GROMACS .gro file of N, CA and C in nm:
model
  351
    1UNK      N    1   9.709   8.593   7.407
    1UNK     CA    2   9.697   8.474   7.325
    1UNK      C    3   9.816   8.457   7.233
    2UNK      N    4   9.795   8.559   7.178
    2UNK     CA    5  10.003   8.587   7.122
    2UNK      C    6  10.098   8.689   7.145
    3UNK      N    7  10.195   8.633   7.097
    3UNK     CA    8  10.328   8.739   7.122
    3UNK      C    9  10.357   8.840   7.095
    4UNK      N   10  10.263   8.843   6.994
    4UNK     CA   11  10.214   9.025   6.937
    4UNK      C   12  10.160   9.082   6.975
    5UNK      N   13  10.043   9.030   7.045
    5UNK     CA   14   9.931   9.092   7.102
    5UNK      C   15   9.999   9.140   7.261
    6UNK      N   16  10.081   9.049   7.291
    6UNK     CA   17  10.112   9.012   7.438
    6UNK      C   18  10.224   9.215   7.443
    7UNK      N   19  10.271   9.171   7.337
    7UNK     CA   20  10.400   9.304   7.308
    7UNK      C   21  10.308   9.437   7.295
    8UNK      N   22  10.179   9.412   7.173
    8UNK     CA   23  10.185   9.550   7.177
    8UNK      C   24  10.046   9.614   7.318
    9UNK      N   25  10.028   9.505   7.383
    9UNK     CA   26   9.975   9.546   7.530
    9UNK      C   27  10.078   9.609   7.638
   10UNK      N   28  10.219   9.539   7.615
   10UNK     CA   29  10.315   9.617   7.684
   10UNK      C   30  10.329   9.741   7.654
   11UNK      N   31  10.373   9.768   7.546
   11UNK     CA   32  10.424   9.894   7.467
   11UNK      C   33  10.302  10.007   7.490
   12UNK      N   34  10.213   9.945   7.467
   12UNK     CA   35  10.058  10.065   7.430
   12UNK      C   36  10.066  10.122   7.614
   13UNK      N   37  10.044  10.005   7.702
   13UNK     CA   38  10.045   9.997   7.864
   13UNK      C   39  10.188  10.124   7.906
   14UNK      N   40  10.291  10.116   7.857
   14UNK     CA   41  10.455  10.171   7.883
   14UNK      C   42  10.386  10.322   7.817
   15UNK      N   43  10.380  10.372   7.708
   15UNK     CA   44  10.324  10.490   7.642
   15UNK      C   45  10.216  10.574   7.726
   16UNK      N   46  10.128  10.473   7.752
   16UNK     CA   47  10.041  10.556   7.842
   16UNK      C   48  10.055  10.614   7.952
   17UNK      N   49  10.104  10.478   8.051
   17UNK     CA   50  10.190  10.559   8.165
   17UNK      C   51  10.285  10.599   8.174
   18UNK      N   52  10.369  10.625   8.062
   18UNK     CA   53  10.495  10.668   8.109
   18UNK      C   54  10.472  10.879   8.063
   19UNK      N   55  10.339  10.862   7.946
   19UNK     CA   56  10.314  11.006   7.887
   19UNK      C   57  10.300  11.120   7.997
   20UNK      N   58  10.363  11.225   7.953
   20UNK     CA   59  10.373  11.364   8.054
   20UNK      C   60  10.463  11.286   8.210
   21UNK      N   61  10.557  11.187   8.233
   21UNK     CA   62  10.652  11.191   8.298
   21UNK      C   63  10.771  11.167   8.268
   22UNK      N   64  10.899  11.169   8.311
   22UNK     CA   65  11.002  11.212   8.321
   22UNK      C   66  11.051  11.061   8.323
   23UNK      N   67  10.978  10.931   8.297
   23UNK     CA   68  11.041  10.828   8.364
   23UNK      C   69  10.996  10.711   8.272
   24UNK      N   70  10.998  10.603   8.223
   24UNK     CA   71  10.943  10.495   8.167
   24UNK      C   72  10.868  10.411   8.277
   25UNK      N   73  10.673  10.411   8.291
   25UNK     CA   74  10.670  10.347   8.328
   25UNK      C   75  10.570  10.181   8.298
   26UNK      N   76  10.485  10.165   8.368
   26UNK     CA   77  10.366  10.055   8.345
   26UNK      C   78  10.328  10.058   8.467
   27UNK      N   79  10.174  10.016   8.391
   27UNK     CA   80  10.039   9.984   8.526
   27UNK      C   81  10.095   9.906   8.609
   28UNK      N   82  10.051   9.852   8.741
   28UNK     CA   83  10.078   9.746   8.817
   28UNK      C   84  10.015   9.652   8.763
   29UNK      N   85   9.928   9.628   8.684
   29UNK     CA   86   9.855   9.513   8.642
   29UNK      C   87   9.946   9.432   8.510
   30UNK      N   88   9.976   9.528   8.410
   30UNK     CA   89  10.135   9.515   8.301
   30UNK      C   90  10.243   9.458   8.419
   31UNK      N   91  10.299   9.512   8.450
   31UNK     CA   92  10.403   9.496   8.555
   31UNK      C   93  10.406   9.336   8.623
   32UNK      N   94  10.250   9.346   8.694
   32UNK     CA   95  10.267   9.185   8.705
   32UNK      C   96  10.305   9.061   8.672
   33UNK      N   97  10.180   9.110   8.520
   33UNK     CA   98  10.219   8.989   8.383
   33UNK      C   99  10.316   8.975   8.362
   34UNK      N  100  10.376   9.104   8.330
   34UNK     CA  101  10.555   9.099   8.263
   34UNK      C  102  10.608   8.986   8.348
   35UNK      N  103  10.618   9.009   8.520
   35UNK     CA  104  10.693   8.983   8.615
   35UNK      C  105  10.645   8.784   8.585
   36UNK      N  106  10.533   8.763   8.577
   36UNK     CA  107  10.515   8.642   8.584
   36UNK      C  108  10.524   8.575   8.489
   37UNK      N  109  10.510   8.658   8.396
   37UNK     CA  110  10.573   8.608   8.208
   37UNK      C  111  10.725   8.560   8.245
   38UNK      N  112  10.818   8.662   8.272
   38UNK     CA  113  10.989   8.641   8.308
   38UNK      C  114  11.010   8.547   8.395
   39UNK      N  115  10.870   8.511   8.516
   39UNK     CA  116  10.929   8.377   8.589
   39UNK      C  117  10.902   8.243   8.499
   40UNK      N  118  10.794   8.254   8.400
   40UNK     CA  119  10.801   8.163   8.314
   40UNK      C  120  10.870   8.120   8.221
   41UNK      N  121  10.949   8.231   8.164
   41UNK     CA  122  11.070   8.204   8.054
   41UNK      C  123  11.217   8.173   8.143
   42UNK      N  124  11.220   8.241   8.221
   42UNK     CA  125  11.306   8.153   8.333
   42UNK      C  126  11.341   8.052   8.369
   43UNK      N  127  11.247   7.984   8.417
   43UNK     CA  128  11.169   7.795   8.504
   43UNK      C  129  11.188   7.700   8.322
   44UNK      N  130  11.080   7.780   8.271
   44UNK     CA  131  11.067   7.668   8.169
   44UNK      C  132  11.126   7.655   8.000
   45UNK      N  133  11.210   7.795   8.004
   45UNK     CA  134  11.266   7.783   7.841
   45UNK      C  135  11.437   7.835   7.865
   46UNK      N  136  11.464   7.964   7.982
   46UNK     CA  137  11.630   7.996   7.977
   46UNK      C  138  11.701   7.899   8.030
   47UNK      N  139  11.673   7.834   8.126
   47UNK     CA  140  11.725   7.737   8.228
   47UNK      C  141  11.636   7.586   8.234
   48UNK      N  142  11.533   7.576   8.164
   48UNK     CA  143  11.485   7.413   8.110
   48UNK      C  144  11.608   7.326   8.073
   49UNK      N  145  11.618   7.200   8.155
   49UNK     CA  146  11.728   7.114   8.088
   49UNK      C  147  11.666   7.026   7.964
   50UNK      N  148  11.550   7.014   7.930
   50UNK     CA  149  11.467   6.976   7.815
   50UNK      C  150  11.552   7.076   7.699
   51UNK      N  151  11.575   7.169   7.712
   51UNK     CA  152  11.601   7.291   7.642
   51UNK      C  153  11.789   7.326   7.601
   52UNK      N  154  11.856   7.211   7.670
   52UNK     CA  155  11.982   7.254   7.702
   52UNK      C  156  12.072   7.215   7.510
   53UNK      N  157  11.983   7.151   7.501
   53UNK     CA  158  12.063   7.126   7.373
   53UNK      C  159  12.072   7.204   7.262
   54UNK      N  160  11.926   7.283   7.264
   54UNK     CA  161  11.848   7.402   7.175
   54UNK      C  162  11.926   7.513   7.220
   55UNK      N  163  11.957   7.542   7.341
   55UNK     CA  164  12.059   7.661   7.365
   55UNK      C  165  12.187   7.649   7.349
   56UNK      N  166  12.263   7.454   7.371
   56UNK     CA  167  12.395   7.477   7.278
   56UNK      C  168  12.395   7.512   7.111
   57UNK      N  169  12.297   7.446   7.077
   57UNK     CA  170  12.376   7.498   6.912
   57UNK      C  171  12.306   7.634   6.927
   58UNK      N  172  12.184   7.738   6.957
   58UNK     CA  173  12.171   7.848   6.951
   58UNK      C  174  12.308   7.926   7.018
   59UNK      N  175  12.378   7.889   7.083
   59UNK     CA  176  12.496   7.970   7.090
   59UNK      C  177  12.617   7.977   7.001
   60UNK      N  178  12.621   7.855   6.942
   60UNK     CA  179  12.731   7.836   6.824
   60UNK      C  180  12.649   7.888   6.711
   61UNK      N  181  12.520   7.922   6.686
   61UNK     CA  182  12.506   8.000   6.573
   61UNK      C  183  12.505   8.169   6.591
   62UNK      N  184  12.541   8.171   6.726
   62UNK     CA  185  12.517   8.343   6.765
   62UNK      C  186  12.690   8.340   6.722
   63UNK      N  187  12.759   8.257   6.823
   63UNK     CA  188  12.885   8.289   6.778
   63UNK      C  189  12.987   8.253   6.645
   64UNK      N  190  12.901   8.193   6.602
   64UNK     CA  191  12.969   8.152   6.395
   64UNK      C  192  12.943   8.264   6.362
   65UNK      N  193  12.797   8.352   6.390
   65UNK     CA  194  12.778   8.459   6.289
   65UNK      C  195  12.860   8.580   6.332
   66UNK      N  196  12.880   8.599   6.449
   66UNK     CA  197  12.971   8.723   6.533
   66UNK      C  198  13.124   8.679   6.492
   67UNK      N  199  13.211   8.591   6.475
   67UNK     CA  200  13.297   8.600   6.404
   67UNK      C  201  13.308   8.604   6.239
   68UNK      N  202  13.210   8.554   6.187
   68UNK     CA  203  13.153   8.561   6.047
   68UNK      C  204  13.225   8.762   6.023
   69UNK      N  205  13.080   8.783   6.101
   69UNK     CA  206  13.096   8.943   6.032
   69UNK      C  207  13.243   9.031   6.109
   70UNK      N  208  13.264   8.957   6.184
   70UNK     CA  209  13.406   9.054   6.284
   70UNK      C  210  13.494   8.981   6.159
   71UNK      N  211  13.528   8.898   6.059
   71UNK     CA  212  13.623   8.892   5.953
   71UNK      C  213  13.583   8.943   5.822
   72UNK      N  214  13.435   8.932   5.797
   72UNK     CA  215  13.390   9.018   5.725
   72UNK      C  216  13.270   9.096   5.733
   73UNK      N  217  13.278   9.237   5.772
   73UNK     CA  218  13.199   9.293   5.788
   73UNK      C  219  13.151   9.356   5.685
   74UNK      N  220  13.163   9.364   5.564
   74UNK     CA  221  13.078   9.423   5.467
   74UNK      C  222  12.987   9.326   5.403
   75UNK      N  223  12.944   9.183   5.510
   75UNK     CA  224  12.836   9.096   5.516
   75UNK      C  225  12.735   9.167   5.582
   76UNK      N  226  12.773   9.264   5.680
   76UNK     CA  227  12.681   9.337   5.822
   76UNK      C  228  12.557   9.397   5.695
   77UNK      N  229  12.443   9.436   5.783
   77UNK     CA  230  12.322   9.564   5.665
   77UNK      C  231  12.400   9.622   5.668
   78UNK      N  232  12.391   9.728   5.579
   78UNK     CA  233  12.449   9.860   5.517
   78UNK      C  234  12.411   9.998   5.640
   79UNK      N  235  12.340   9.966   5.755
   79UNK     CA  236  12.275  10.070   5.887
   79UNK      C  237  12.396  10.022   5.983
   80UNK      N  238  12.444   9.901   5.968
   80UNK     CA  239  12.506   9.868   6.073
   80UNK      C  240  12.686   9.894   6.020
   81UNK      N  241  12.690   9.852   5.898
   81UNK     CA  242  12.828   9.879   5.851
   81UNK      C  243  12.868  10.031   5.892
   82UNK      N  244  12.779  10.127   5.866
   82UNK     CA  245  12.791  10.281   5.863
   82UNK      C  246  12.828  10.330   6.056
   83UNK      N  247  12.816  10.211   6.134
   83UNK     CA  248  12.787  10.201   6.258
   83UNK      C  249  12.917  10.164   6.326
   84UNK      N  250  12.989  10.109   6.203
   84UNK     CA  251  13.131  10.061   6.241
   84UNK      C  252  13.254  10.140   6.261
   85UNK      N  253  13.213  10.291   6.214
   85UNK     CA  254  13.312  10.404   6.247
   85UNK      C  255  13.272  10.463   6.370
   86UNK      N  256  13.151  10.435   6.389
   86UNK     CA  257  13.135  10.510   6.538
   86UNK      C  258  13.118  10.489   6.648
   87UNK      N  259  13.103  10.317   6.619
   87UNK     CA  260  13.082  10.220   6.762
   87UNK      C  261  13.216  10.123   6.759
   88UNK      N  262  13.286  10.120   6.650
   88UNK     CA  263  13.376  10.004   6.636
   88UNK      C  264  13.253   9.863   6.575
   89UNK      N  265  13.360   9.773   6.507
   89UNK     CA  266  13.346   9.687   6.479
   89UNK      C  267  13.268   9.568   6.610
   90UNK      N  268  13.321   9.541   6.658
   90UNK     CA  269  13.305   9.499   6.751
   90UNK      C  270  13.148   9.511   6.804
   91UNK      N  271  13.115   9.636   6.860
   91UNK     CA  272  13.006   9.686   6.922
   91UNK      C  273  12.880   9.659   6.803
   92UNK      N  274  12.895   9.691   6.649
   92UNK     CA  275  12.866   9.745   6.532
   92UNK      C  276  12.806   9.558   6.499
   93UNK      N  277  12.858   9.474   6.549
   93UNK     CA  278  12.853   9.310   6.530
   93UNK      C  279  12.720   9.262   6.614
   94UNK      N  280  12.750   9.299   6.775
   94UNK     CA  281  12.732   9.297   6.833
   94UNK      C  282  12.574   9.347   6.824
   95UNK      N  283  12.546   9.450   6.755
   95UNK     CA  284  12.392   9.473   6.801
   95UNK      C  285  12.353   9.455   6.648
   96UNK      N  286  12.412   9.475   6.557
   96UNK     CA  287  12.335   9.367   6.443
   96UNK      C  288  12.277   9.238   6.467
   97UNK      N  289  12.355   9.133   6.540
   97UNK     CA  290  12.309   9.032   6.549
   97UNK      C  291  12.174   9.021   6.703
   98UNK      N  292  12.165   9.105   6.760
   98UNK     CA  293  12.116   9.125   6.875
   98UNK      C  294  11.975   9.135   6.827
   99UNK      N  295  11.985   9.173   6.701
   99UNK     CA  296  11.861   9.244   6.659
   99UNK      C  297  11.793   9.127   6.509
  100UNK      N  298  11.859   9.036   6.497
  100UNK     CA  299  11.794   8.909   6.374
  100UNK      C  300  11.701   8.856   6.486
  101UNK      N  301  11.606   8.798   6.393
  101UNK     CA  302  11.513   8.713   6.466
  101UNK      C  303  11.576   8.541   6.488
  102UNK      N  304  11.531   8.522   6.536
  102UNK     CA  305  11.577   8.341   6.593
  102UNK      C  306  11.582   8.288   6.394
  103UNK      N  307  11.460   8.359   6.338
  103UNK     CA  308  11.483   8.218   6.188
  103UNK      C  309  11.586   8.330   6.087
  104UNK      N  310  11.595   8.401   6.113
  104UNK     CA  311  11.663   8.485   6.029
  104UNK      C  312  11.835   8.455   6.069
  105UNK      N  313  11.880   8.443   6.210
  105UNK     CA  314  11.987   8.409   6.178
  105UNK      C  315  12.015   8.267   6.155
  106UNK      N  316  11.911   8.209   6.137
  106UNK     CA  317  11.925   8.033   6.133
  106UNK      C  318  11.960   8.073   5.987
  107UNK      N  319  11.898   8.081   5.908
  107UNK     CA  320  11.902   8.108   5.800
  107UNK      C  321  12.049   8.154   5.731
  108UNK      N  322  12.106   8.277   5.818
  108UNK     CA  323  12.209   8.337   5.786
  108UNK      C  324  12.321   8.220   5.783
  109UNK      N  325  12.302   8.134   5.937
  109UNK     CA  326  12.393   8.022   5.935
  109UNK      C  327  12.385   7.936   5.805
  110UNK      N  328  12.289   7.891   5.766
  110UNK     CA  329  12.267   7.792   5.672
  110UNK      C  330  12.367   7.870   5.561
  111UNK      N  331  12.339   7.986   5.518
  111UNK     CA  332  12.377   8.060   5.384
  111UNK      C  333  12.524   8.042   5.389
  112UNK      N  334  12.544   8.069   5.535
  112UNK     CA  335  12.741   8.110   5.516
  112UNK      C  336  12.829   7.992   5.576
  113UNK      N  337  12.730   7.872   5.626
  113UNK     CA  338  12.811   7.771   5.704
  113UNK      C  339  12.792   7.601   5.643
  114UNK      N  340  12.630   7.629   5.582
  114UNK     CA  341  12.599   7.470   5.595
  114UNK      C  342  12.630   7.478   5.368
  115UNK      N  343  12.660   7.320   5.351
  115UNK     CA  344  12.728   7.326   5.198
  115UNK      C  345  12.563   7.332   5.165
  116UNK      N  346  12.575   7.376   4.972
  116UNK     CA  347  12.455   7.378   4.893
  116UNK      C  348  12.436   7.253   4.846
  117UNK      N  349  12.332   7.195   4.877
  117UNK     CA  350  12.305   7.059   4.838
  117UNK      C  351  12.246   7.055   4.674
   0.00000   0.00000   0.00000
């Protein structure tokens, strides 16, 4: 019914079967859903042309904020800055932003791009 619920049925489903083996796995019944969940985000939200406009500016706000912090990175969290001696900058950008939620980097855009009214 939700996306939480939907996740922590995966996760709980992955733990169970994957416990005492050597391998990550899931039920065939998990496995399915997943499989028919991914043909749905597929068909109707990655590749929707309803959708094509929502994924251009979602890419100009992935990439404003990835040059944002590649000029200044002591904008990055303080987990990810510490990340920048050992992954590079670059990499260190790269999974900071991988890891904001959809309103969190909207947000970030607004803070560092759009003027204070």
């Amino acid at each position: 019914e939700r996306g939480s619920s939907m996740i922590t049925a995966m996760v709980t489903d992955m733990v169970f079967m994957s416990h005492e083996c050597d391998d990550i796995r899931q039920s065939p019944k998990v496995c399915e859903a997943m499989d028919a969940f991914r043909q749905f985000m597929f068909e109707r939200v990655y590749f929707s042309d309803k959708l094509a406009g929502d994924r251009k500016k979602a890419r100009m706000v992935v990439k404003s904020l990835r040059e944002l912090f590649l000029e200044t990175p002591e904008l990055l969290s303080e987990e990810y800055r510490l990340q920048v001696e050992r992954w590079g900058i670059e990499q260190a950008t790269v999974d900071y932003i991988a890891g904001l939620t959809d309103s969190y980097a909207i947000r970030l855009f607004q803070q560092h791009f759009i003027p204070a009214m």
